[in-house]
Amino acid sequence: VQLVESGGGLVQPGGSLRLSCVASGDFFHIHTMGWYRQAPGKERELVARVANGGNTDYVASVKGRFTISRDDAKNTVYLQMNSLKPEDTAVYYCHTNAELRLRIGIPYDYWGQGTQVTVSS
């Protein structure tokens, strides 16, 4: 299983970025896909996640600014980040909870390696 993130970078406050994550593997079923972030000296936190049925959750600090979506045909999850603030600076990690064909009924958590997002003038 491999999760490959892209789209991070340096952006000025108020700017936008779009993160993408492609999950590859012999999946039987992907449950949730989402994004976490970890800033220096802080614990990793959930940013947003989307369930297989489309229900979404967001951390309060990004509601109204970030939008998560998924394309199940491509095993891809996106995070559109608008009105970025310096406090959004962190390494963003893609996450999925999924079952492999070899282990149907036993979901596992999988993580990407992370992509740096820096919001600074």
Rosetta silent file (secondary structure, phi, psi, omega in degrees, C-alpha in Angstrom):
SEQUENCE: VQLVESGGGLVQPGGSLRLSCVASGDFFHIHTMGWYRQAPGKERELVARVANGGNTDYVASVKGRFTISRDDAKNTVYLQMNSLKPEDTAVYYCHTNAELRLRIGIPYDYWGQGTQVTVSS
SCORE:     score description
SCORE:     0.000 S_00000001
   1 L     0.000  137.143  179.788    0.000    0.000    0.000 S_00000001
   2 E  -140.838  132.371  173.653    1.285    3.421   -0.900 S_00000001
   3 E  -116.125  122.254 -176.586   -0.165    6.861   -0.313 S_00000001
   4 E  -118.704  117.355 -179.474    1.484    9.606   -2.330 S_00000001
   5 E   -94.604  154.388  173.262    0.747   13.231   -1.503 S_00000001
   6 E  -153.732  162.489  174.472    1.326   16.259   -3.684 S_00000001
   7 L   107.500   -5.684  178.087    0.457   19.932   -3.776 S_00000001
   8 L   -72.099  173.899  178.481    2.240   21.332   -0.756 S_00000001
   9 E   158.336 -165.668  179.788    4.437   24.386   -0.861 S_00000001
  10 E  -102.209  131.468 -179.502    4.928   27.967    0.222 S_00000001
  11 E  -142.716  150.387  177.767    2.004   30.374   -0.014 S_00000001
  12 L   -78.374  154.978  175.752    1.272   33.849    1.309 S_00000001
  13 L   -54.032  138.085 -176.532   -1.414   34.414    3.917 S_00000001
  14 L    89.607   -9.723 -178.848   -4.817   34.499    2.264 S_00000001
  15 L   -82.521 -175.340 -176.537   -3.656   32.263   -0.538 S_00000001
  16 L  -131.836  151.632  171.503   -4.804   28.813   -1.624 S_00000001
  17 E  -143.422  153.844  175.536   -3.349   25.378   -2.121 S_00000001
  18 E  -125.493  118.146  176.569   -4.816   22.069   -3.214 S_00000001
  19 E   -93.313  144.051  175.879   -3.422   18.859   -1.790 S_00000001
  20 E  -128.752  149.798  177.479   -3.895   15.527   -3.530 S_00000001
  21 E  -143.848  122.472  177.475   -3.279   11.997   -2.310 S_00000001
  22 E  -106.195  125.689  178.280   -3.402    8.871   -4.423 S_00000001
  23 E  -100.881  127.831  178.289   -3.747    5.544   -2.644 S_00000001
  24 E  -123.540  140.215 -178.444   -2.447    2.481   -4.434 S_00000001
  25 L   160.391  173.155 -178.885   -2.809   -1.107   -3.331 S_00000001
  26 L   -88.202   71.539 -175.795   -4.967   -4.179   -3.654 S_00000001
  27 E   -79.295  139.681  168.129   -7.913   -2.639   -1.850 S_00000001
  28 E   -91.705  -41.660 -179.459  -11.160   -4.439   -1.234 S_00000001
  29 E  -158.216  131.194  174.435  -12.811   -1.427    0.335 S_00000001
  30 E  -101.317  121.862  179.991  -11.642    2.035    1.368 S_00000001
  31 E   -83.388  -89.496 -178.908  -13.562    3.402    4.322 S_00000001
  32 E  -100.678  150.993  169.937  -12.377    6.872    5.267 S_00000001
  33 E  -129.860  142.329 -176.879   -9.829    9.095    3.558 S_00000001
  34 E  -165.563 -176.233 -178.720   -8.508   12.188    5.197 S_00000001
  35 E  -130.124  135.113  171.952   -5.813   14.631    6.086 S_00000001
  36 E  -119.346  164.270  175.691   -3.937   15.188    9.326 S_00000001
  37 E  -143.491  154.505  177.563   -1.300   17.781   10.071 S_00000001
  38 E  -139.255  118.305  176.748    1.526   18.234   12.496 S_00000001
  39 L   -92.929  157.915 -179.351    3.146   21.550   13.281 S_00000001
  40 L   -55.739  129.724  178.202    6.543   21.799   14.985 S_00000001
  41 L    77.824    4.534 -178.677    6.244   21.038   18.686 S_00000001
  42 L  -121.894  162.492  177.912    2.611   20.004   18.395 S_00000001
  43 L   -79.064  156.251  176.354    0.752   16.731   18.188 S_00000001
  44 L   -67.989  136.410 -179.700   -0.669   15.441   14.943 S_00000001
  45 E  -129.594  150.901  173.980   -4.285   16.517   14.521 S_00000001
  46 E   -69.798  131.495  174.432   -7.133   15.618   12.227 S_00000001
  47 E   -97.280  -53.396 -179.152   -7.790   18.322    9.657 S_00000001
  48 E  -162.122  151.588  176.202  -10.574   16.755    7.624 S_00000001
  49 E  -148.065  154.461  179.335  -11.870   13.347    6.619 S_00000001
  50 E  -132.709  129.105 -179.592  -14.489   11.994    4.279 S_00000001
  51 L   -81.649  168.411 -178.939  -16.287    8.706    4.722 S_00000001
  52 L   -58.968  -32.457 -179.961  -17.160    6.294    1.959 S_00000001
  53 L   -83.069   -5.299  177.294  -20.718    7.618    1.950 S_00000001
  54 L   105.237   -9.183  178.116  -19.563   11.198    1.598 S_00000001
  55 L   -65.353  140.893 -177.212  -19.962   12.432    5.178 S_00000001
  56 E  -122.175  151.397  172.846  -17.232   14.875    6.141 S_00000001
  57 E  -131.004  142.843  178.228  -15.635   16.062    9.360 S_00000001
  58 E  -133.656  145.968  169.567  -13.454   19.131    9.835 S_00000001
  59 L   -69.725  146.945 -171.387  -11.459   20.498   12.711 S_00000001
  60 H   -57.435  -34.570 -173.632  -13.121   23.719   13.842 S_00000001
  61 H   -69.784  -13.556 -179.039  -10.207   25.929   12.841 S_00000001
  62 H  -113.824   -4.469 -179.523  -10.544   25.105    9.124 S_00000001
  63 L   -58.608  133.936 -179.131  -14.316   25.018    8.714 S_00000001
  64 L    86.539  -12.063  179.570  -15.425   27.342    5.948 S_00000001
  65 L  -114.900  -35.462 -178.061  -11.904   27.569    4.530 S_00000001
  66 E  -108.284  147.644  176.158  -10.968   23.975    3.640 S_00000001
  67 E  -134.352  126.025  178.210  -12.932   21.486    1.555 S_00000001
  68 E  -102.592  143.854  176.632  -12.225   17.772    1.397 S_00000001
  69 E  -149.886  163.307  179.888  -13.378   15.562   -1.461 S_00000001
  70 E  -140.659  150.245  175.929  -12.639   12.112   -2.832 S_00000001
  71 E  -120.916  101.876 -174.834  -12.713   10.356   -6.170 S_00000001
  72 L   -68.260  -27.498  178.546  -13.285    6.678   -5.509 S_00000001
  73 L   -66.190  -25.385 -178.467  -12.620    5.719   -9.108 S_00000001
  74 L  -110.574    2.563 -175.552   -9.092    7.056   -8.676 S_00000001
  75 L    49.677   46.211 -174.012   -8.607    6.219   -4.972 S_00000001
  76 E  -126.074  140.225  174.479   -7.759    9.871   -4.530 S_00000001
  77 E  -122.488  142.420 -178.068   -8.560   12.391   -1.831 S_00000001
  78 E  -121.095  153.016  171.977   -8.201   16.147   -2.207 S_00000001
  79 E  -134.637  107.358  175.606   -7.976   19.015    0.227 S_00000001
  80 E   -87.080  119.823 -176.616   -8.747   22.460   -1.135 S_00000001
  81 E  -115.597  115.192  179.140   -7.320   25.007    1.271 S_00000001
  82 L  -114.953  164.070  178.227   -8.409   28.631    0.915 S_00000001
  83 L    48.918   48.342 -175.820   -7.778   31.732    3.006 S_00000001
  84 L   -64.886  145.406 -179.134   -4.654   30.134    4.423 S_00000001
  85 L  -121.125  156.965  178.064   -3.231   31.464    7.659 S_00000001
  86 H   -54.674  -32.890  179.980    0.260   31.212    9.159 S_00000001
  87 H   -72.054   -5.782  173.254   -1.142   28.853   11.781 S_00000001
  88 H   -82.806   -6.745 -179.986   -1.978   26.390    9.001 S_00000001
  89 L   -62.060  125.055 -177.063    1.746   25.826    8.540 S_00000001
  90 E  -178.210  171.422  166.481    2.476   22.149    9.125 S_00000001
  91 E   -89.090  127.319 -178.096    3.335   18.861    7.508 S_00000001
  92 E  -102.466  128.666 -176.932    0.120   17.455    6.092 S_00000001
  93 E  -114.005  133.369  173.070   -0.333   13.688    6.089 S_00000001
  94 E   -82.376  143.423 -179.308   -2.766   11.699    4.010 S_00000001
  95 E  -138.115  144.384  170.110   -4.578    8.891    5.835 S_00000001
  96 E  -142.650  148.013  173.084   -6.884    6.096    4.837 S_00000001
  97 E  -113.392  115.300 -169.446   -8.638    3.315    6.676 S_00000001
  98 E  -147.358  158.744  174.387   -9.066    0.440    4.267 S_00000001
  99 E  -106.944  135.314  173.699   -9.436   -3.303    3.824 S_00000001
 100 E   -91.034  158.026  179.571   -7.159   -5.220    1.489 S_00000001
 101 H   -62.145  -29.335  179.570   -8.397   -8.148   -0.587 S_00000001
 102 H   -76.060  -15.234 -175.595   -6.070  -10.391    1.375 S_00000001
 103 H  -138.623   58.338 -179.639   -7.616   -9.281    4.676 S_00000001
 104 L   -63.945  135.115  179.553  -11.285   -8.667    4.045 S_00000001
 105 L    89.505   -2.988 -179.644  -13.075   -7.543    7.167 S_00000001
 106 L  -123.052   92.363  179.843   -9.904   -6.306    8.842 S_00000001
 107 L   -76.378  145.046  177.541   -9.402   -2.584    8.193 S_00000001
 108 E  -125.497  159.008  174.033   -6.003   -1.007    8.695 S_00000001
 109 E   -95.587  134.067  178.153   -4.748    2.557    8.892 S_00000001
 110 E  -127.159  146.546 -174.934   -2.315    3.685    6.228 S_00000001
 111 E  -129.441  146.888  169.771   -0.329    6.926    6.076 S_00000001
 112 L   -84.033  176.497 -177.446    1.474    8.972    3.486 S_00000001
 113 L   -85.625  -12.118  176.032    4.922   10.436    4.078 S_00000001
 114 L   100.814  149.724  175.493    3.657   13.980    4.376 S_00000001
 115 E  -134.781  134.950 -175.322    3.860   17.196    2.411 S_00000001
 116 E   -80.498  131.093  171.744    4.990   20.521    3.826 S_00000001
 117 E  -118.951  122.459 -179.942    2.624   23.478    3.753 S_00000001
 118 E  -123.942  123.471  179.207    4.123   26.813    4.741 S_00000001
 119 E  -112.061  110.431 -174.184    2.043   29.962    4.985 S_00000001
 120 L  -158.882  147.665  175.269    4.244   33.010    5.252 S_00000001
 121 L   -93.462    0.000    0.000    4.732   36.449    3.777 S_00000001
